[in-house]
Amino acid sequence: MRRQFLNHLDSPASQLRSKTSSNVQTGLDALATNLRAACMYWVAPEMAALAMSAGAQLAAARWATADRPSPCGLIWWADGIGNLDTDGVQIPVEGIVWGPHEGELMVWLLMSRSRLASEMQTRNGLSLVSDRMPPMIPICGETLPVTAEPVSLAALDQLPAPIVAALAASWLLMQQPALVERATERPPAAEARSSARAGLVDPAVTVTTLRRQYLPGQQDIDEGHDVAGRRYRHRWVVSGHWRDQPHGPERTLRRKTWIPAYVKGPDGAPLLSTERVNVWRR
C-alpha cells in the first residue's frame, strides 16, 4: 500500500497531484519524502481503543525525534482512530504519516481507499473509480512545533486534538513492554525486492497489540494500608491514568507511563460500587 501510494504521489498526472491546489503541493512533497523513509506500524483494535482512551487524558505532548518510535513513520489503526469534522462532514481517520519538515513535525491524516468507497456508497449511493485513487487518501496535513517542553493539545488549529492525542499516546504506550507486545511482520520476498528497487526502507511492519494479561507493578499494588499506616476496609477500582515515571541519570528525568485500571485495597474486602456510568463511543 505504501509503494502504490508513493506511485500516485510521484506522478504529476495522478489524480492526487493534478487535482490538488498548488499551495498543497509542498505538503504532498513532504508527505512523499517522509513516507519513503517511514517505519511502518499496525495497531490492533484493542490497542487503538486504549490509545484513544489514554490520549483523552493527555493535556500536552512533545513531538521531538526522541519522543517518536522512529524519525519518520506510518501508523495504521485497525478500525480507525476517530473522525475529522470538515464543514459538518465526519471524515474517518485510519492512519497518520509523520516526519520532519522545516524544523517542525509534519503530520498527515489518512483514510483508506476502501473506506472512502464504502462511505461514498453508503452516504450518496456513488461508486469510486478505484484505479484512479491511491490505497491511502491524504485528508489533512499540518505541522507541529518541535520543542523541549510539551505543547498544549488545546492549542491545535487544523488537526483534531483527540486524534493527535491518540498518536502521542500510541508513541508513549509503545515504550511500555509490560503493557504492549510488539512483533515484526515481514512481507513476501517479491514485495521486499520491489520495495528495494523503489528505494524504500525495510518494508517490515511492526504490529502493536495489548498483552493478554497485565499485572501492575509492586508500586501499584495496595497491601491494605497507605504510607501513613491507615488501613483500608474496602476495595475500589482505580481508573487508568498517566504517571510521570522517574528515569535516566539518578532518576531525575520524567517519562509519561500509562497505569492501567486495577483494583486497589486489601484482598477479601468488599468492593465499593458507584452510580457513575461511563459511555465509551467511537
Tab-separated table of N, CA, C and O in Angstrom, residues 9 52 61 70 75 113 133 145 173 206 215 221 228 244 246:
chain	number	residue	atom	x	y	z
A	9	LEU	N	1.843	9.736	-5.519
A	9	LEU	CA	2.453	10.988	-5.074
A	9	LEU	C	3.560	11.452	-6.017
A	9	LEU	O	3.782	12.658	-6.176
A	52	MET	N	-6.894	5.808	22.239
A	52	MET	CA	-7.902	6.863	22.286
A	52	MET	C	-8.256	7.220	23.728
A	52	MET	O	-8.365	8.389	24.091
A	61	ALA	N	1.772	17.325	24.762
A	61	ALA	CA	2.653	16.282	24.226
A	61	ALA	C	3.865	16.929	23.590
A	61	ALA	O	3.838	18.101	23.196
A	70	SER	N	10.195	6.292	15.761
A	70	SER	CA	11.126	6.403	14.638
A	70	SER	C	11.023	7.832	14.111
A	70	SER	O	9.978	8.471	14.257
A	75	ILE	N	1.664	4.965	10.674
A	75	ILE	CA	0.925	4.147	11.635
A	75	ILE	C	-0.499	3.970	11.135
A	75	ILE	O	-1.112	4.913	10.620
A	113	ARG	N	-8.633	3.856	0.795
A	113	ARG	CA	-9.474	3.912	-0.406
A	113	ARG	C	-10.731	3.070	-0.213
A	113	ARG	O	-11.834	3.477	-0.617
A	133	MET	N	-7.349	6.258	-7.720
A	133	MET	CA	-7.072	6.729	-6.367
A	133	MET	C	-6.033	5.836	-5.699
A	133	MET	O	-6.002	4.626	-5.918
A	145	PRO	N	4.929	21.970	16.368
A	145	PRO	CA	6.218	22.518	16.806
A	145	PRO	C	7.046	21.479	17.562
A	145	PRO	O	6.506	20.720	18.376
A	173	LEU	N	2.802	4.531	24.686
A	173	LEU	CA	2.443	3.164	25.047
A	173	LEU	C	3.381	2.142	24.402
A	173	LEU	O	3.642	1.084	24.975
A	206	THR	N	5.714	-3.241	12.040
A	206	THR	CA	5.651	-3.519	13.467
A	206	THR	C	4.188	-3.595	13.887
A	206	THR	O	3.435	-2.643	13.698
A	215	LEU	N	-0.234	-7.218	34.834
A	215	LEU	CA	-0.207	-7.156	36.284
A	215	LEU	C	0.504	-5.875	36.685
A	215	LEU	O	1.654	-5.662	36.290
A	221	ILE	N	0.294	-2.006	43.632
A	221	ILE	CA	-0.491	-2.979	44.387
A	221	ILE	C	-0.610	-2.515	45.828
A	221	ILE	O	0.398	-2.329	46.515
A	228	ALA	N	0.705	6.339	55.378
A	228	ALA	CA	0.501	6.869	56.724
A	228	ALA	C	0.090	5.783	57.709
A	228	ALA	O	-0.109	6.067	58.888
A	244	ASP	N	3.997	10.329	35.796
A	244	ASP	CA	5.322	10.817	35.427
A	244	ASP	C	6.361	9.929	36.104
A	244	ASP	O	6.703	10.121	37.268
A	246	PRO	N	9.902	8.385	37.028
A	246	PRO	CA	11.309	8.796	37.019
A	246	PRO	C	12.170	7.833	36.199
A	246	PRO	O	11.945	6.624	36.198
